[in-house]
Structures are given as C-alpha cells and as structure tokens.
C-alpha cells in the first residue's frame, strides 16, 4: 500500500533522513520509533507531501507522490506534531473550517463532523471554544480534522506528547477503533511502550537511518538481547551454584547475592524456581527481564531511547 524507497532529506549540513526504505501494508499500524531528532517528522512530512524529498520515492496505493500529489492527498490524513487549531473558534467551527479546505459538501461535512466528534468522545464539548480545551482534547480535535475527508491512511506524528494519561489512553482507543474500521495507521513516537501496545510492525530510526525493522517478535529474534530472570538470595554458596547449573541447561551468571539466568521466561521460570528449591536456595526477590524495544534500541545504538 505504501512503498518508500531510498528516501533522503538534508537541511544544510544535517542529514535528517538518510536513504531509508520500507513498506507498509494495508490495514497495519506501522510504528516509526526513535529519539528526538531521529528524522521521524521529516519522514512523515515527505510521505504526506508536506515536504519535498532530496532523493527517493514514495508510492501510495501505486501513486507516485511527486507525479500525483492530489490523488495521494485524498488518500491520506495527517495529524501533525504541532497543534493547528484556532483558539477563539469552537471545536465544531474549527472542523467546519478544515472540512471546507477539502471542499466537502456542507451537508456531508456536518454529518461527518458529528460522527467523528462522537468517535473521539467530544460531542458534548463541540460548542466550546478551543482555548478552553486541555492539550489532550486539542489533540483529539486534530485527529478529527485529519479524518473529515475519509482518508484510507492516517499519519500521526507523536500524538501523545504533552497529553495527560487519561487522554493518552483515549487516543490509543481512537487509533484502535480507526484501525478496526480499516484505516492504515502510521504512528511516530519516542515512547517504546506505545509501539509495543499499538503497532503490528515497527521501524526503529536513529540519526536519519532505519536501524532495524519488523514485527516485535522479529526484532527480538534478530537482536542479541536475551530474556532473563534476576533472582536475589539470602545467601549463595559455590556448591549451590554448581548444583543449579547441573539442573538447568541455562547460562547463569552471579552478581554478589544475585543470579542472572538467561532463559525463555515463560517456558523456564517454573523449572528455575524448582531448581532453587532443590538446591536449598532461599529466594528473596525475583525480577523478570523481558526483551523490550528499549533494550533492543540500546543494544543497536549504545544509547537510551530517552536521553
Ligand atoms: P524527529 O521528528 O525524529 O524528532 P526531525 O525529523 O524533526 O526528527 O528532525 C531530524 C533532524 O533534522 C534534526 O536534527 C532536526 O534538527 C533537523 N531538522 C528538521 N527540520 C529542519 C528544518 N526545517 N531546518 C533545519 N533542520 C531541520
Ligand atoms: Mg518529530
């Protein structure tokens, strides 16, 4: 459905996006994950015809965005990183304004606005001025504005930044509902837990490049990061460690009174606990260390996602 090939963009001496390629399938929630400055917004802006690329191609449903920008614009909705609403207008009037830019017939537009306000949970507030809205509510109106012309594809650029936790959950639910209705979603964020919750496939971006992409399971398989349990004991003897190693065919390393056991947590945890009991090791504390995207990012770049 969307094909990005060798896309690049520089600003003076900054290589904001450096030769990236990926495809997005119909009906997916595709996540673009990376720290601030990775090039996510520049990528989204090029894909949505807001910004011209230096090199590379983007095809949307087989249409080249350079050759057929107007066809592409009809297919996509964009929720930009910056809020673009008029503070002194009501929510309803803001949406009327955005809808008129798409030349949607008035009757159809009014109907669509009410339908979307219902979906985003703000129908009761439709006649309130935007300046009385919270950051999260403004975001939801921004999402509504991007949906008025019934796009098949929705781009959301860090839609939860500066949003309270309740609105954040609301935004997730809206995205899930839209996706269930068949809309393909492209979602950028620097919060790994958001892509873990929402996305079918992920591209991890850093310094203008895509450093890994795939489903979460694929990213985990290809990374060197292993799952582990970390168990703290009251005391440990050399002999007990030897006994444990005899019972478990797993990599075990020691850190004072803790043992770190690399394993498939779901499969091995009960065996590990039995083995500790057999060796008379008294467990004080146990921490499960699942492989998450944060750990994968750290192993690929040597950096934390959030600095
Ligand atoms: P992200 O959205 O991942 O935070 P951006 O795409 O906004 O990253 O930015 C990528 C890099 O390009 C950053 O170093 C940023 O400072 C730079 N950049 C983005 N837009 C411009 C611009 N209009 N002029 C100059 N530099 C820019
Ligand atoms: Mg950005």
Short mmCIF file of C-alpha atoms and ligand atoms in Angstrom, two decimals:
data_model
loop_
_atom_site.label_atom_id
_atom_site.label_comp_id
_atom_site.label_asym_id
_atom_site.label_seq_id
_atom_site.Cartn_x
_atom_site.Cartn_y
_atom_site.Cartn_z
CA UNK A 1 0.00 0.00 0.00
CA UNK A 2 2.85 2.42 0.86
CA UNK A 3 6.30 1.94 -0.59
CA UNK A 4 9.20 4.14 0.50
CA UNK A 5 12.45 3.69 -1.41
CA UNK A 6 15.84 5.31 -0.72
CA UNK A 7 14.26 8.43 0.73
CA UNK A 8 16.67 11.22 1.79
CA UNK A 9 16.48 14.80 3.01
CA UNK A 10 19.18 17.20 4.20
CA UNK A 11 18.86 20.60 5.86
CA UNK A 12 22.10 22.49 5.18
CA UNK A 13 24.65 20.17 6.75
CA UNK A 14 22.18 17.94 8.66
CA UNK A 15 21.31 14.64 7.03
CA UNK A 16 17.83 14.49 8.61
CA UNK A 17 16.73 11.39 6.64
CA UNK A 18 19.42 9.23 5.14
CA UNK A 19 18.43 6.74 2.47
CA UNK A 20 15.57 4.90 4.16
CA UNK A 21 13.31 2.24 2.64
CA UNK A 22 10.29 0.38 3.99
CA UNK A 23 6.81 -0.80 3.03
CA UNK A 24 3.54 -0.51 4.89
CA UNK A 25 0.75 -2.98 4.26
CA UNK A 26 -2.94 -2.18 4.09
CA UNK A 27 -4.63 -2.34 7.48
CA UNK A 28 -1.43 -2.19 9.50
CA UNK A 29 -0.49 0.02 12.41
CA UNK A 30 3.09 0.84 11.47
CA UNK A 31 5.30 2.46 14.12
CA UNK A 32 8.24 4.74 13.49
CA UNK A 33 10.17 4.68 16.76
CA UNK A 34 13.16 6.86 17.51
CA UNK A 35 14.56 9.52 19.85
CA UNK A 36 14.12 13.26 19.30
CA UNK A 37 15.92 14.35 16.15
CA UNK A 38 15.92 10.85 14.62
CA UNK A 39 14.15 12.09 11.49
CA UNK A 40 10.62 10.83 12.15
CA UNK A 41 8.78 14.08 11.39
CA UNK A 42 10.90 14.74 8.31
CA UNK A 43 10.00 11.25 7.06
CA UNK A 44 6.28 11.70 7.75
CA UNK A 45 6.30 15.16 6.16
CA UNK A 46 7.86 13.82 2.97
CA UNK A 47 5.47 10.85 2.83
CA UNK A 48 2.48 13.16 3.23
CA UNK A 49 3.64 15.61 0.51
CA UNK A 50 4.21 18.44 3.04
CA UNK A 51 7.95 18.41 2.38
CA UNK A 52 9.91 17.67 -0.82
CA UNK A 53 12.48 14.91 -0.64
CA UNK A 54 16.01 15.35 -2.00
CA UNK A 55 16.10 11.78 -3.27
CA UNK A 56 13.98 8.66 -3.27
CA UNK A 57 10.40 7.67 -3.99
CA UNK A 58 7.17 7.30 -2.11
CA UNK A 59 4.25 5.40 -3.65
CA UNK A 60 0.82 5.42 -2.05
CA UNK A 61 -1.57 2.82 -3.48
CA UNK A 62 0.63 2.75 -6.56
CA UNK A 63 0.63 6.55 -6.97
CA UNK A 64 3.94 8.41 -7.01
CA UNK A 65 3.55 11.32 -4.57
CA UNK A 66 5.58 13.57 -6.86
CA UNK A 67 3.60 12.75 -10.01
CA UNK A 68 0.16 12.56 -8.38
CA UNK A 69 0.22 14.62 -5.20
CA UNK A 70 -3.51 15.41 -5.31
CA UNK A 71 -4.58 11.77 -5.55
CA UNK A 72 -2.23 10.98 -2.66
CA UNK A 73 -3.54 13.84 -0.51
CA UNK A 74 -7.07 12.44 -0.84
CA UNK A 75 -5.88 9.06 0.37
CA UNK A 76 -4.08 10.31 3.47
CA UNK A 77 -4.90 12.25 6.62
CA UNK A 78 -2.16 13.90 8.63
CA UNK A 79 -2.14 14.69 12.34
CA UNK A 80 0.91 16.94 12.65
CA UNK A 81 3.16 17.24 15.68
CA UNK A 82 2.19 20.90 16.15
CA UNK A 83 -1.42 21.63 17.07
CA UNK A 84 -3.04 23.69 14.31
CA UNK A 85 -6.37 24.95 15.64
CA UNK A 86 -7.94 28.37 16.13
CA UNK A 87 -8.22 29.08 19.85
CA UNK A 88 -11.10 31.55 19.52
CA UNK A 89 -13.27 29.18 17.45
CA UNK A 90 -15.39 26.36 18.81
CA UNK A 91 -14.32 22.79 18.10
CA UNK A 92 -17.19 22.46 15.66
CA UNK A 93 -16.23 25.63 13.76
CA UNK A 94 -12.59 24.55 13.61
CA UNK A 95 -13.69 21.31 11.99
CA UNK A 96 -16.02 23.18 9.60
CA UNK A 97 -13.05 25.31 8.57
CA UNK A 98 -10.77 22.29 7.96
CA UNK A 99 -13.51 20.46 6.11
CA UNK A 100 -14.13 23.43 3.81
CA UNK A 101 -10.46 23.31 2.76
CA UNK A 102 -11.17 19.82 1.41
CA UNK A 103 -14.24 21.16 -0.42
CA UNK A 104 -16.51 18.60 1.23
CA UNK A 105 -20.19 19.45 0.53
CA UNK A 106 -21.73 21.22 3.57
CA UNK A 107 -24.39 18.64 4.39
CA UNK A 108 -21.98 15.73 4.17
CA UNK A 109 -19.40 17.66 6.20
CA UNK A 110 -21.83 18.46 9.04
CA UNK A 111 -22.81 14.83 9.25
CA UNK A 112 -19.20 13.67 9.21
CA UNK A 113 -18.15 16.19 11.90
CA UNK A 114 -20.82 14.94 14.30
CA UNK A 115 -19.89 11.32 13.59
CA UNK A 116 -16.21 11.99 14.31
CA UNK A 117 -16.91 14.10 17.41
CA UNK A 118 -18.87 11.11 18.71
CA UNK A 119 -15.95 8.79 17.94
CA UNK A 120 -13.40 10.97 19.74
CA UNK A 121 -15.71 11.48 22.74
CA UNK A 122 -16.06 15.26 22.44
CA UNK A 123 -19.59 15.64 21.07
CA UNK A 124 -20.72 17.28 24.33
CA UNK A 125 -17.99 19.89 24.07
CA UNK A 126 -18.46 20.74 20.40
CA UNK A 127 -19.67 24.31 21.03
CA UNK A 128 -16.89 25.20 23.49
CA UNK A 129 -14.00 27.39 22.40
CA UNK A 130 -10.77 25.51 21.70
CA UNK A 131 -8.97 27.73 24.23
CA UNK A 132 -10.98 26.02 27.00
CA UNK A 133 -9.72 22.58 25.89
CA UNK A 134 -6.91 20.59 27.53
CA UNK A 135 -3.86 19.56 25.48
CA UNK A 136 -5.28 16.06 25.09
CA UNK A 137 -8.66 17.31 23.89
CA UNK A 138 -6.97 19.56 21.31
CA UNK A 139 -5.06 16.53 20.05
CA UNK A 140 -8.31 14.65 19.62
CA UNK A 141 -9.76 17.55 17.58
CA UNK A 142 -6.58 17.50 15.48
CA UNK A 143 -7.19 13.81 14.81
CA UNK A 144 -10.79 14.62 13.87
CA UNK A 145 -9.62 17.31 11.43
CA UNK A 146 -7.45 14.74 9.64
CA UNK A 147 -10.40 12.35 9.19
CA UNK A 148 -13.02 14.62 7.62
CA UNK A 149 -12.25 13.65 4.01
CA UNK A 150 -12.38 9.90 4.90
CA UNK A 151 -8.74 9.02 4.25
CA UNK A 152 -7.66 5.37 3.95
CA UNK A 153 -4.35 6.14 5.63
CA UNK A 154 -3.72 8.20 8.75
CA UNK A 155 -0.33 9.62 9.77
CA UNK A 156 0.03 10.58 13.42
CA UNK A 157 3.20 12.38 14.49
CA UNK A 158 3.84 11.96 18.24
CA UNK A 159 0.17 12.47 19.11
CA UNK A 160 0.61 11.87 22.84
CA UNK A 161 3.37 14.36 23.61
CA UNK A 162 2.20 16.81 26.29
CA UNK A 163 -1.01 14.85 26.87
CA UNK A 164 -2.34 13.68 30.25
CA UNK A 165 -2.50 9.88 30.82
CA UNK A 166 -6.29 9.73 30.53
CA UNK A 167 -6.34 11.49 27.16
CA UNK A 168 -3.44 9.34 26.09
CA UNK A 169 -5.48 6.18 26.65
CA UNK A 170 -8.37 7.81 24.85
CA UNK A 171 -6.11 8.49 21.86
CA UNK A 172 -4.96 4.85 21.83
CA UNK A 173 -8.59 3.68 21.84
CA UNK A 174 -9.42 6.05 18.98
CA UNK A 175 -6.49 4.71 16.95
CA UNK A 176 -7.52 1.13 17.63
CA UNK A 177 -11.11 1.86 16.58
CA UNK A 178 -9.98 3.59 13.38
CA UNK A 179 -7.72 0.66 12.57
CA UNK A 180 -10.59 -1.78 13.13
CA UNK A 181 -12.59 0.30 10.64
CA UNK A 182 -9.86 -0.49 8.11
CA UNK A 183 -7.72 2.65 8.25
CA UNK A 184 -3.98 2.06 7.87
CA UNK A 185 -2.05 3.91 10.56
CA UNK A 186 1.49 5.30 10.58
CA UNK A 187 2.44 6.31 14.10
CA UNK A 188 5.62 8.05 15.23
CA UNK A 189 6.79 8.17 18.82
CA UNK A 190 9.79 8.06 21.10
CA UNK A 191 7.83 6.01 23.66
CA UNK A 192 8.56 2.34 23.15
CA UNK A 193 5.60 1.23 25.26
CA UNK A 194 3.30 2.97 22.78
CA UNK A 195 4.56 1.00 19.80
CA UNK A 196 4.53 -2.16 21.90
CA UNK A 197 0.87 -1.58 22.58
CA UNK A 198 -0.28 -0.32 19.18
CA UNK A 199 1.91 -1.43 16.33
CA UNK A 200 1.99 -4.55 14.15
CA UNK A 201 5.31 -3.62 12.61
CA UNK A 202 7.98 -1.17 13.64
CA UNK A 203 10.89 0.66 12.07
CA UNK A 204 13.46 1.87 14.58
CA UNK A 205 15.07 5.14 13.48
CA UNK A 206 18.20 6.86 14.71
CA UNK A 207 20.19 9.73 13.17
CA UNK A 208 18.22 9.67 9.93
CA UNK A 209 18.57 5.93 9.32
CA UNK A 210 16.37 2.91 9.90
CA UNK A 211 18.49 0.63 12.06
CA UNK A 212 16.01 -2.24 12.37
CA UNK A 213 12.50 -3.09 11.22
CA UNK A 214 9.99 -5.88 11.56
CA UNK A 215 7.36 -7.20 13.93
CA UNK A 216 8.22 -7.09 17.61
CA UNK A 217 8.91 -10.83 17.54
CA UNK A 218 11.25 -10.42 14.55
CA UNK A 219 13.12 -7.56 16.21
CA UNK A 220 13.54 -9.66 19.34
CA UNK A 221 14.83 -12.65 17.38
CA UNK A 222 17.37 -10.61 15.47
CA UNK A 223 18.70 -8.76 18.48
CA UNK A 224 21.45 -10.08 20.73
CA UNK A 225 19.43 -9.19 23.77
CA UNK A 226 18.24 -12.18 25.77
CA UNK A 227 15.42 -12.57 28.24
CA UNK A 228 16.49 -13.26 31.78
CA UNK A 229 15.36 -13.65 35.36
CA UNK A 230 17.34 -12.00 38.10
CA UNK A 231 16.97 -13.72 41.47
CA UNK A 232 18.24 -12.41 44.80
CA UNK A 233 19.02 -14.89 47.63
CA UNK A 234 19.73 -14.60 51.36
CA UNK A 235 22.98 -16.46 50.77
CA UNK A 236 24.62 -18.45 47.97
CA UNK A 237 27.47 -20.98 48.13
CA UNK A 238 29.72 -22.14 45.28
CA UNK A 239 28.32 -25.60 45.76
CA UNK A 240 24.72 -24.43 45.32
CA UNK A 241 25.61 -22.70 42.07
CA UNK A 242 27.20 -25.91 40.79
CA UNK A 243 24.04 -27.81 41.71
CA UNK A 244 21.88 -25.26 39.96
CA UNK A 245 23.97 -25.44 36.80
CA UNK A 246 23.63 -29.22 36.82
CA UNK A 247 19.84 -28.98 36.94
CA UNK A 248 19.38 -26.14 34.44
CA UNK A 249 20.91 -26.08 30.97
CA UNK A 250 20.92 -22.26 31.03
CA UNK A 251 23.51 -19.50 31.17
CA UNK A 252 23.88 -18.42 34.79
CA UNK A 253 26.00 -15.51 35.99
CA UNK A 254 26.49 -14.23 39.52
CA UNK A 255 26.44 -10.72 40.91
CA UNK A 256 27.01 -10.88 44.70
CA UNK A 257 23.82 -12.42 46.14
CA UNK A 258 22.03 -12.29 42.79
CA UNK A 259 21.99 -14.78 39.94
CA UNK A 260 21.11 -13.71 36.41
CA UNK A 261 19.72 -16.64 34.44
CA UNK A 262 19.24 -16.19 30.68
CA UNK A 263 16.17 -18.12 29.61
CA UNK A 264 12.83 -18.20 27.85
CA UNK A 265 10.93 -16.76 30.80
CA UNK A 266 7.53 -18.26 30.03
CA UNK A 267 8.95 -21.71 29.46
CA UNK A 268 11.72 -21.92 32.05
CA UNK A 269 10.60 -19.96 35.11
CA UNK A 270 8.90 -22.82 36.96
CA UNK A 271 11.95 -25.09 36.40
CA UNK A 272 14.23 -22.37 37.70
CA UNK A 273 12.21 -22.00 40.89
CA UNK A 274 12.11 -25.80 41.42
CA UNK A 275 15.86 -26.00 40.90
CA UNK A 276 16.40 -23.27 43.52
CA UNK A 277 14.23 -25.21 45.97
CA UNK A 278 16.13 -28.45 45.25
CA UNK A 279 19.42 -26.69 45.97
CA UNK A 280 18.02 -25.15 49.14
CA UNK A 281 18.43 -21.62 47.80
CA UNK A 282 16.04 -19.21 49.55
CA UNK A 283 14.61 -16.69 47.10
CA UNK A 284 14.42 -13.10 48.42
CA UNK A 285 13.36 -11.37 45.25
CA UNK A 286 12.82 -12.21 41.61
CA UNK A 287 12.74 -9.84 38.64
CA UNK A 288 11.76 -10.88 35.13
CA UNK A 289 13.74 -9.08 32.43
CA UNK A 290 11.77 -9.34 29.20
CA UNK A 291 13.37 -8.15 25.97
CA UNK A 292 11.71 -4.86 25.15
CA UNK A 293 12.28 -2.33 22.40
CA UNK A 294 14.22 -0.11 24.78
CA UNK A 295 16.76 -2.91 25.31
CA UNK A 296 16.92 -3.61 21.57
CA UNK A 297 17.48 0.08 20.84
CA UNK A 298 20.22 0.23 23.46
CA UNK A 299 21.96 -2.83 22.02
CA UNK A 300 21.79 -1.43 18.46
CA UNK A 301 22.89 2.14 19.21
CA UNK A 302 24.53 2.14 22.62
CA UNK A 303 22.07 4.89 23.57
CA UNK A 304 18.89 5.15 25.63
CA UNK A 305 15.76 5.99 23.64
CA UNK A 306 15.07 8.82 26.05
CA UNK A 307 18.16 10.85 26.89
P1 LIG B 1 12.17 13.78 14.94
O1 LIG B 1 10.82 14.09 14.41
O2 LIG B 1 12.52 12.34 14.93
O3 LIG B 1 12.38 14.38 16.31
P2 LIG B 1 13.02 15.58 12.84
O4 LIG B 1 12.63 14.92 11.58
O5 LIG B 1 12.16 16.67 13.34
O6 LIG B 1 13.23 14.47 13.97
O7 LIG B 1 14.47 16.17 12.69
C1 LIG B 1 15.59 15.43 12.19
C2 LIG B 1 16.80 16.34 12.14
O8 LIG B 1 16.61 17.34 11.15
C3 LIG B 1 17.07 17.08 13.44
O9 LIG B 1 18.47 17.18 13.59
C4 LIG B 1 16.44 18.43 13.19
O10 LIG B 1 17.09 19.42 13.96
C5 LIG B 1 16.67 18.63 11.71
N1 LIG B 1 15.63 19.45 11.08
C6 LIG B 1 14.31 19.12 10.95
N2 LIG B 1 13.63 20.07 10.28
C7 LIG B 1 14.54 21.04 9.99
C8 LIG B 1 14.45 22.31 9.31
N3 LIG B 1 13.30 22.74 8.78
N4 LIG B 1 15.60 23.03 9.19
C9 LIG B 1 16.76 22.58 9.70
N5 LIG B 1 16.90 21.41 10.35
C10 LIG B 1 15.81 20.64 10.50
MG1 LIG B 2 9.21 14.94 15.29
#
